[in-house]
Amino acid sequence: MMTSPFIRRYSIALSRYKWLALTSFVLCVAGSTAIAWQTEPLPKYFALGGLTANRAPENFTNTAKAILEQGKQFKQEDLLGNDVINAVANAVNENPLKIRQNMEMRIEPSAGEENRTVLEVVYRDDDPERAKATAIGLMEAMLQKSSLINAARLKAHLGALEPQVTKAKEELKAAEQELAEYYDYDEKEIERLEKQVENKKTAVNRLQASLKDANTARNQIASSLAIAAVPEVLPEPKANLFFIILGLGLLAGTVVSGGLILILSLLAKPSEKARFWQQLLAAYQGRCSISDCDVEAALEPAYLQKSKSQNPTHAIVLRADLRKLFDEKLLAIDPKTLKVVLAPELQASSYSNLADRGLKLPTKEEYRPNIESLESHYRRCSWSSSLSNSEEKIP
């Protein structure tokens, strides 16, 4: 059975560059081992708590409700800035960088109410009490941060309203003065001025109502989040990080070394001898031309000429043992009949069944063995002349 050219080239490259592949594999494994030794083991416990969206009471002002609702749209960096992390680190006497590395925040849909979200807070630590204390500290700090953000939004809202109220009052005063100083009897103009005063009063009343609503909200502003579940400490699922990293290193080493051999096999050009052998093997359909053996590893080219010309017509495919007999001039092909001829010493051997067996030829004529080359090999066999003479004596 013929092996595909790709697998053959890969096998040749593997044999040629096996030490390079082995070196790359060892380096990957050694690197992953070094990283695994330096990597700290995973914490043994994790504390899991939850925050939910805080719903404003019905008696809250519209401003307070709007700001609380706006506060539900947040990003992680809004609630977990360096100020929050540092405050928690000081409270639990821990390194801020470690807290940021060991914590996790994720948003999950609430199982209870529609359009509400639950913010899960996870903190991992080897000490279960410290894990719980840190998770509680993070949740409380996030609530406080949310309140501060909402208070800042209210302050900004008030800061924008107050100038608008002042301006609206000035515009109302100007409109009233313009109406008072108008002495003509043009009814349309008087109607326009009165309408203008009425609109200005409406604007002032609306802005004053908004300002009053916002001032009342000062006592109502709170966090947009509320504690949904107090942190609970659970054991971390066991996972040996050392063996995980080492396993990844083994996988990487296999991929890198295999990929390296693949690239080299694609880039390497086969030698002229290799190309000749593949061409010859394909011509004989991967089989011995005498025994019909189809095991490629057992097949070899048998050259018809001493020069070992790399021409498919000057060679045939034979099983390795038959090729050796062919080269030792103990086996030949009769150029007239294209049948196997054996030396006298082989005629009583286990090879006797090959005598007079026809040579299997390639289907394409341009690959069939050259008759003159077959005859040249046949004539070089010392015993061939005696066979020819005996054939001539037969009446």
CSV table of C-alpha atoms in Angstrom, one decimal:
chain,number,residue,atom,x,y,z
A,1,MET,CA,0.0,0.0,0.0
A,2,MET,CA,1.4,3.4,-1.0
A,3,THR,CA,1.9,6.0,1.7
A,4,SER,CA,0.6,9.5,0.8
A,5,PRO,CA,3.4,11.9,-0.3
A,6,PHE,CA,2.5,14.3,2.6
A,7,ILE,CA,3.0,11.6,5.2
A,8,ARG,CA,6.1,10.4,3.5
A,9,ARG,CA,7.6,13.9,3.5
A,10,TYR,CA,6.6,14.4,7.1
A,11,SER,CA,8.3,11.2,8.1
A,12,ILE,CA,11.4,12.2,6.3
A,13,ALA,CA,11.4,15.6,8.0
A,14,LEU,CA,10.8,14.0,11.4
A,15,SER,CA,13.7,11.6,10.9
A,16,ARG,CA,16.0,14.5,9.7
A,17,TYR,CA,15.0,17.1,12.3
A,18,LYS,CA,14.0,14.9,15.3
A,19,TRP,CA,16.5,16.5,17.6
A,20,LEU,CA,15.2,20.0,16.7
A,21,ALA,CA,11.6,18.8,17.5
A,22,LEU,CA,12.7,17.2,20.7
A,23,THR,CA,14.5,20.3,21.8
A,24,SER,CA,11.5,22.6,21.1
A,25,PHE,CA,9.3,20.1,23.1
A,26,VAL,CA,11.7,20.0,26.0
A,27,LEU,CA,11.9,23.8,26.1
A,28,CYS,CA,8.1,24.2,26.2
A,29,VAL,CA,7.8,21.7,29.0
A,30,ALA,CA,10.7,23.2,30.9
A,31,GLY,CA,9.2,26.7,30.5
A,32,SER,CA,5.8,25.6,31.7
A,33,THR,CA,7.4,23.8,34.7
A,34,ALA,CA,9.3,26.9,35.7
A,35,ILE,CA,6.1,29.0,35.4
A,36,ALA,CA,4.1,26.4,37.4
A,37,TRP,CA,6.7,26.4,40.2
A,38,GLN,CA,6.5,30.2,40.4
A,39,THR,CA,2.7,30.5,40.3
A,40,GLU,CA,0.9,30.8,43.6
A,41,PRO,CA,-1.7,28.1,44.3
A,42,LEU,CA,-5.3,29.0,44.0
A,43,PRO,CA,-7.1,30.3,47.2
A,44,LYS,CA,-8.9,27.6,49.2
A,45,TYR,CA,-12.1,29.6,49.8
A,46,PHE,CA,-14.4,32.1,48.2
A,47,ALA,CA,-17.0,34.4,49.6
A,48,LEU,CA,-20.1,35.1,47.4
A,49,GLY,CA,-22.5,37.9,48.0
A,50,GLY,CA,-25.1,39.8,45.9
A,51,LEU,CA,-26.3,43.3,45.3
A,52,THR,CA,-29.6,44.1,43.6
A,53,ALA,CA,-31.0,47.3,42.1
A,54,ASN,CA,-32.5,49.5,44.7
A,55,ARG,CA,-36.2,50.5,44.0
A,56,ALA,CA,-37.2,54.0,45.0
A,57,PRO,CA,-40.2,54.3,47.3
A,58,GLU,CA,-43.4,55.8,45.8
A,59,ASN,CA,-43.1,59.0,48.0
A,60,PHE,CA,-39.7,59.9,46.5
A,61,THR,CA,-39.6,63.0,44.3
A,62,ASN,CA,-39.3,62.6,40.5
A,63,THR,CA,-35.8,63.9,40.7
A,64,ALA,CA,-34.7,61.3,43.3
A,65,LYS,CA,-36.4,58.5,41.3
A,66,ALA,CA,-34.7,59.6,38.1
A,67,ILE,CA,-31.2,59.8,39.7
A,68,LEU,CA,-31.6,56.4,41.4
A,69,GLU,CA,-32.7,54.8,38.1
A,70,GLN,CA,-29.8,56.4,36.3
A,71,GLY,CA,-27.4,55.0,38.9
A,72,LYS,CA,-28.4,51.4,38.0
A,73,GLN,CA,-26.5,51.9,34.7
A,74,PHE,CA,-22.9,51.5,35.9
A,75,LYS,CA,-19.6,50.1,34.9
A,76,GLN,CA,-17.2,48.1,37.1
A,77,GLU,CA,-14.7,50.9,37.1
A,78,ASP,CA,-17.4,53.3,38.4
A,79,LEU,CA,-17.9,51.2,41.6
A,80,LEU,CA,-14.5,49.7,42.0
A,81,GLY,CA,-12.1,52.5,41.5
A,82,ASN,CA,-8.7,52.8,43.3
A,83,ASP,CA,-10.4,54.8,46.1
A,84,VAL,CA,-12.8,51.9,46.9
A,85,ILE,CA,-10.1,49.2,46.7
A,86,ASN,CA,-7.7,51.2,48.9
A,87,ALA,CA,-10.4,51.9,51.5
A,88,VAL,CA,-11.3,48.1,51.7
A,89,ALA,CA,-7.6,47.2,51.8
A,90,ASN,CA,-7.0,49.5,54.8
A,91,ALA,CA,-10.0,48.1,56.6
A,92,VAL,CA,-8.9,44.4,56.2
A,93,ASN,CA,-5.2,45.1,56.3
A,94,GLU,CA,-4.5,43.6,52.9
A,95,ASN,CA,-2.5,44.6,49.8
A,96,PRO,CA,-4.8,46.6,47.4
A,97,LEU,CA,-3.3,44.8,44.4
A,98,LYS,CA,-4.1,41.4,45.9
A,99,ILE,CA,-7.7,42.4,46.6
A,100,ARG,CA,-8.1,43.5,42.9
A,101,GLN,CA,-6.6,40.2,41.7
A,102,ASN,CA,-8.7,38.0,44.0
A,103,MET,CA,-12.0,39.7,43.5
A,104,GLU,CA,-14.6,39.2,40.8
A,105,MET,CA,-17.8,41.1,39.9
A,106,ARG,CA,-20.4,39.8,37.5
A,107,ILE,CA,-23.9,40.8,36.6
A,108,GLU,CA,-26.5,38.0,36.7
A,109,PRO,CA,-30.3,38.2,35.9
A,110,SER,CA,-32.5,38.4,39.0
A,111,ALA,CA,-34.5,35.3,39.5
A,112,GLY,CA,-37.3,37.2,41.3
A,113,GLU,CA,-38.3,40.4,39.5
A,114,GLU,CA,-38.3,41.5,35.9
A,115,ASN,CA,-36.0,44.2,34.6
A,116,ARG,CA,-33.8,44.0,37.7
A,117,THR,CA,-30.2,42.7,37.9
A,118,VAL,CA,-28.2,41.1,40.6
A,119,LEU,CA,-24.5,42.0,41.0
A,120,GLU,CA,-22.5,39.1,42.3
A,121,VAL,CA,-19.4,39.9,44.3
A,122,VAL,CA,-16.8,37.1,44.7
A,123,TYR,CA,-13.6,37.3,46.8
A,124,ARG,CA,-11.1,34.4,47.1
A,125,ASP,CA,-8.7,33.9,50.0
A,126,ASP,CA,-7.0,31.1,52.0
A,127,ASP,CA,-8.6,32.5,55.2
A,128,PRO,CA,-12.4,32.0,55.2
A,129,GLU,CA,-13.0,34.8,57.7
A,130,ARG,CA,-10.9,37.3,55.7
A,131,ALA,CA,-12.6,36.3,52.5
A,132,LYS,CA,-16.0,37.1,54.1
A,133,ALA,CA,-14.9,40.3,55.7
A,134,THR,CA,-13.3,41.5,52.4
A,135,ALA,CA,-16.4,40.7,50.4
A,136,ILE,CA,-18.6,42.5,52.9
A,137,GLY,CA,-16.3,45.5,52.8
A,138,LEU,CA,-16.3,45.6,49.0
A,139,MET,CA,-20.1,45.5,48.9
A,140,GLU,CA,-20.5,48.2,51.5
A,141,ALA,CA,-17.9,50.4,49.8
A,142,MET,CA,-19.8,49.9,46.5
A,143,LEU,CA,-23.0,51.0,48.1
A,144,GLN,CA,-21.3,54.1,49.5
A,145,LYS,CA,-19.7,54.8,46.1
A,146,SER,CA,-23.1,54.5,44.4
A,147,SER,CA,-24.5,57.0,46.9
A,148,LEU,CA,-21.7,59.4,46.3
A,149,ILE,CA,-22.2,59.2,42.5
A,150,ASN,CA,-25.9,59.9,42.9
A,151,ALA,CA,-25.3,62.8,45.2
A,152,ALA,CA,-22.8,64.2,42.7
A,153,ARG,CA,-25.4,63.9,40.0
A,154,LEU,CA,-28.0,65.7,42.1
A,155,LYS,CA,-25.6,68.5,42.9
A,156,ALA,CA,-24.9,68.9,39.2
A,157,HIS,CA,-28.6,68.9,38.5
A,158,LEU,CA,-29.2,71.7,41.1
A,159,GLY,CA,-26.2,73.6,39.8
A,160,ALA,CA,-27.8,73.6,36.3
A,161,LEU,CA,-31.3,74.5,37.6
A,162,GLU,CA,-30.5,77.5,39.8
A,163,PRO,CA,-29.1,79.7,36.9
A,164,GLN,CA,-32.1,78.7,34.8
A,165,VAL,CA,-34.5,79.9,37.6
A,166,THR,CA,-32.6,83.2,37.9
A,167,LYS,CA,-32.6,83.8,34.2
A,168,ALA,CA,-36.3,82.9,33.9
A,169,LYS,CA,-37.2,85.4,36.7
A,170,GLU,CA,-35.2,88.1,35.0
A,171,GLU,CA,-37.0,87.4,31.7
A,172,LEU,CA,-40.4,87.5,33.5
A,173,LYS,CA,-39.5,90.9,35.1
A,174,ALA,CA,-38.5,92.3,31.8
A,175,ALA,CA,-41.8,91.1,30.2
A,176,GLU,CA,-43.9,92.6,33.0
A,177,GLN,CA,-42.0,95.9,32.7
A,178,GLU,CA,-42.5,95.9,28.9
A,179,LEU,CA,-46.3,95.4,29.4
A,180,ALA,CA,-46.5,98.1,32.1
A,181,GLU,CA,-44.7,100.7,29.9
A,182,TYR,CA,-46.9,100.2,26.9
A,183,TYR,CA,-49.4,103.1,26.6
A,184,ASP,CA,-50.9,102.5,23.2
A,185,TYR,CA,-54.3,101.1,22.6
A,186,ASP,CA,-53.3,98.4,20.1
A,187,GLU,CA,-55.2,95.4,21.4
A,188,LYS,CA,-53.2,92.9,19.5
A,189,GLU,CA,-49.9,94.2,20.9
A,190,ILE,CA,-51.3,94.3,24.4
A,191,GLU,CA,-52.6,90.7,23.9
A,192,ARG,CA,-49.1,89.6,22.7
A,193,LEU,CA,-47.4,91.2,25.7
A,194,GLU,CA,-49.9,89.7,28.2
A,195,LYS,CA,-49.3,86.3,26.6
A,196,GLN,CA,-45.6,86.8,26.8
A,197,VAL,CA,-45.9,87.5,30.6
A,198,GLU,CA,-48.1,84.5,31.1
A,199,ASN,CA,-45.6,82.2,29.3
A,200,LYS,CA,-42.7,83.6,31.4
A,201,LYS,CA,-44.6,83.0,34.6
A,202,THR,CA,-45.3,79.4,33.5
A,203,ALA,CA,-41.6,78.9,32.8
A,204,VAL,CA,-40.6,80.3,36.2
A,205,ASN,CA,-43.2,78.2,38.0
A,206,ARG,CA,-42.1,75.1,36.2
A,207,LEU,CA,-38.4,75.7,37.0
A,208,GLN,CA,-39.1,76.6,40.6
A,209,ALA,CA,-41.1,73.4,41.0
A,210,SER,CA,-38.2,71.4,39.6
A,211,LEU,CA,-35.8,73.3,41.9
A,212,LYS,CA,-38.1,72.5,44.9
A,213,ASP,CA,-38.3,68.9,43.8
A,214,ALA,CA,-34.5,68.6,43.5
A,215,ASN,CA,-34.0,70.3,46.9
A,216,THR,CA,-36.4,67.8,48.5
A,217,ALA,CA,-34.4,65.0,46.9
A,218,ARG,CA,-31.3,66.0,48.9
A,219,ASN,CA,-32.8,64.0,51.8
A,220,GLN,CA,-33.9,61.1,49.6
A,221,ILE,CA,-30.8,60.4,47.5
A,222,ALA,CA,-29.3,57.0,48.4
A,223,SER,CA,-27.4,54.1,46.7
A,224,SER,CA,-28.9,52.7,43.5
A,225,LEU,CA,-27.9,49.3,44.8
A,226,ALA,CA,-29.0,47.3,47.9
A,227,ILE,CA,-27.6,44.1,49.5
A,228,ALA,CA,-29.5,41.1,48.1
A,229,ALA,CA,-27.4,38.4,49.8
A,230,VAL,CA,-24.9,38.6,52.6
A,231,PRO,CA,-21.6,37.0,51.6
A,232,GLU,CA,-21.4,33.2,52.2
A,233,VAL,CA,-18.1,31.4,52.4
A,234,LEU,CA,-17.7,28.3,50.3
A,235,PRO,CA,-14.7,26.0,49.6
A,236,GLU,CA,-13.0,26.5,46.3
A,237,PRO,CA,-13.3,23.5,43.9
A,238,LYS,CA,-10.0,21.7,44.1
A,239,ALA,CA,-7.8,22.3,41.1
A,240,ASN,CA,-4.1,21.8,41.1
A,241,LEU,CA,-2.7,24.8,39.2
A,242,PHE,CA,0.7,23.2,38.9
A,243,PHE,CA,-0.5,20.2,36.9
A,244,ILE,CA,-2.8,22.4,34.8
A,245,ILE,CA,0.1,24.6,33.7
A,246,LEU,CA,2.3,21.6,33.2
A,247,GLY,CA,-0.4,20.0,31.1
A,248,LEU,CA,-0.7,23.1,29.0
A,249,GLY,CA,3.1,23.0,28.6
A,250,LEU,CA,3.0,19.4,27.3
A,251,LEU,CA,0.2,20.4,24.9
A,252,ALA,CA,2.1,23.4,23.7
A,253,GLY,CA,5.3,21.4,23.3
A,254,THR,CA,3.5,18.8,21.2
A,255,VAL,CA,1.9,21.5,19.0
A,256,VAL,CA,5.1,23.4,18.6
A,257,SER,CA,7.3,20.5,17.8
A,258,GLY,CA,4.7,18.9,15.5
A,259,GLY,CA,4.1,22.2,13.8
A,260,LEU,CA,7.8,22.8,13.4
A,261,ILE,CA,8.2,19.4,11.6
A,262,LEU,CA,5.2,20.2,9.5
A,263,ILE,CA,6.6,23.5,8.3
A,264,LEU,CA,10.0,22.0,7.6
A,265,SER,CA,8.4,19.1,5.7
A,266,LEU,CA,6.5,21.6,3.5
A,267,LEU,CA,9.5,23.8,3.0
A,268,ALA,CA,12.1,21.0,2.4
A,269,LYS,CA,12.5,20.0,-1.3
A,270,PRO,CA,12.8,16.3,-1.9
A,271,SER,CA,16.1,15.1,-3.4
A,272,GLU,CA,16.4,14.0,-7.0
A,273,LYS,CA,16.7,10.4,-5.7
A,274,ALA,CA,13.6,10.7,-3.6
A,275,ARG,CA,11.7,12.2,-6.5
A,276,PHE,CA,12.8,9.4,-8.8
A,277,TRP,CA,11.7,6.7,-6.3
A,278,GLN,CA,8.3,8.3,-5.8
A,279,GLN,CA,7.8,8.5,-9.6
A,280,LEU,CA,8.9,4.9,-10.0
A,281,LEU,CA,6.7,3.7,-7.1
A,282,ALA,CA,3.7,5.5,-8.5
A,283,ALA,CA,4.3,4.0,-12.0
A,284,TYR,CA,4.2,0.4,-10.5
A,285,GLN,CA,1.2,1.4,-8.3
A,286,GLY,CA,3.2,0.8,-5.1
A,287,ARG,CA,3.7,-2.9,-5.8
A,288,CYS,CA,6.7,-5.2,-6.5
A,289,SER,CA,6.8,-6.0,-10.2
A,290,ILE,CA,7.4,-9.7,-9.5
A,291,SER,CA,5.9,-10.7,-6.1
A,292,ASP,CA,3.1,-8.1,-6.0
A,293,CYS,CA,4.1,-7.1,-2.5
A,294,ASP,CA,2.4,-3.7,-1.6
A,295,VAL,CA,4.3,-2.9,1.6
A,296,GLU,CA,6.2,0.2,0.7
A,297,ALA,CA,8.8,-0.2,3.5
A,298,ALA,CA,9.7,-3.6,1.9
A,299,LEU,CA,10.1,-2.2,-1.6
A,300,GLU,CA,13.3,-0.8,-3.3
A,301,PRO,CA,14.4,0.3,-6.8
A,302,ALA,CA,16.3,-2.3,-8.8
A,303,TYR,CA,18.6,-0.6,-11.3
A,304,LEU,CA,19.1,-2.2,-14.7
A,305,GLN,CA,22.3,-0.4,-15.5
A,306,LYS,CA,25.5,0.0,-13.5
A,307,SER,CA,25.3,3.8,-13.7
A,308,LYS,CA,22.0,3.7,-11.7
A,309,SER,CA,20.4,6.2,-14.0
A,310,GLN,CA,17.6,8.2,-12.3
A,311,ASN,CA,15.3,7.3,-15.3
A,312,PRO,CA,12.2,5.3,-14.5
A,313,THR,CA,12.7,3.1,-17.7
A,314,HIS,CA,16.1,2.0,-16.3
A,315,ALA,CA,14.8,0.5,-13.1
A,316,ILE,CA,12.0,-1.6,-11.7
A,317,VAL,CA,10.3,-2.0,-8.3
A,318,LEU,CA,11.2,-5.1,-6.4
A,319,ARG,CA,10.8,-6.4,-2.9
A,320,ALA,CA,14.0,-5.9,-0.9
A,321,ASP,CA,15.2,-9.6,-1.0
A,322,LEU,CA,14.4,-9.8,-4.7
A,323,ARG,CA,16.3,-6.6,-5.3
A,324,LYS,CA,19.3,-8.0,-3.6
A,325,LEU,CA,19.1,-11.2,-5.7
A,326,PHE,CA,18.7,-9.0,-8.8
A,327,ASP,CA,21.8,-7.0,-7.9
A,328,GLU,CA,23.8,-10.2,-7.2
A,329,LYS,CA,22.9,-11.5,-10.6
A,330,LEU,CA,21.0,-14.5,-9.2
A,331,LEU,CA,17.7,-13.3,-10.6
A,332,ALA,CA,17.1,-11.7,-14.0
A,333,ILE,CA,14.3,-10.8,-16.5
A,334,ASP,CA,14.4,-12.4,-19.9
A,335,PRO,CA,14.3,-9.5,-22.3
A,336,LYS,CA,12.4,-11.6,-24.9
A,337,THR,CA,9.7,-13.0,-22.8
A,338,LEU,CA,9.7,-10.5,-19.8
A,339,LYS,CA,9.6,-13.5,-17.4
A,340,VAL,CA,11.7,-14.2,-14.3
A,341,VAL,CA,14.8,-16.3,-14.8
A,342,LEU,CA,16.7,-17.8,-11.8
A,343,ALA,CA,20.3,-18.8,-11.4
A,344,PRO,CA,20.9,-22.6,-11.2
A,345,GLU,CA,21.5,-22.3,-7.4
A,346,LEU,CA,18.1,-20.8,-6.8
A,347,GLN,CA,16.1,-23.3,-8.9
A,348,ALA,CA,15.7,-25.7,-6.0
A,349,SER,CA,15.2,-23.1,-3.3
A,350,SER,CA,12.2,-21.4,-1.9
A,351,TYR,CA,12.4,-18.9,-4.7
A,352,SER,CA,11.8,-21.6,-7.4
A,353,ASN,CA,8.1,-20.6,-7.6
A,354,LEU,CA,9.1,-17.3,-9.1
A,355,ALA,CA,10.6,-18.9,-12.2
A,356,ASP,CA,8.8,-18.0,-15.4
A,357,ARG,CA,6.6,-15.5,-13.5
A,358,GLY,CA,5.7,-12.6,-15.8
A,359,LEU,CA,7.0,-9.1,-15.0
A,360,LYS,CA,4.2,-6.7,-14.0
A,361,LEU,CA,4.5,-3.6,-16.1
A,362,PRO,CA,3.4,0.0,-15.6
A,363,THR,CA,0.2,0.9,-17.4
A,364,LYS,CA,1.9,3.9,-19.0
A,365,GLU,CA,4.4,2.9,-21.7
A,366,GLU,CA,6.8,5.7,-20.9
A,367,TYR,CA,7.5,4.1,-17.5
A,368,ARG,CA,8.0,0.6,-18.8
A,369,PRO,CA,11.5,-0.9,-18.4
A,370,ASN,CA,13.9,-0.4,-21.4
A,371,ILE,CA,14.4,-3.7,-23.2
A,372,GLU,CA,18.0,-3.0,-24.0
A,373,SER,CA,18.7,-2.3,-20.3
A,374,LEU,CA,16.9,-5.5,-19.3
A,375,GLU,CA,19.0,-7.4,-21.9
A,376,SER,CA,22.2,-5.7,-20.6
A,377,HIS,CA,21.5,-6.9,-17.0
A,378,TYR,CA,20.5,-10.3,-18.3
A,379,ARG,CA,23.8,-10.7,-20.3
A,380,ARG,CA,25.8,-9.7,-17.2
A,381,CYS,CA,24.5,-12.8,-15.4
A,382,SER,CA,27.3,-15.4,-15.9
A,383,TRP,CA,24.8,-18.3,-16.1
A,384,SER,CA,22.6,-16.6,-18.7
A,385,SER,CA,24.8,-17.8,-21.6
A,386,SER,CA,24.5,-21.4,-20.6
A,387,LEU,CA,20.7,-21.0,-20.5
A,388,SER,CA,20.7,-19.5,-24.0
A,389,ASN,CA,22.9,-22.3,-25.4
A,390,SER,CA,20.6,-25.0,-23.9
A,391,GLU,CA,17.6,-23.3,-25.5
A,392,GLU,CA,19.3,-23.2,-28.9
A,393,LYS,CA,20.0,-27.0,-28.7
A,394,ILE,CA,16.3,-27.8,-28.1
A,395,PRO,CA,15.0,-29.1,-31.5
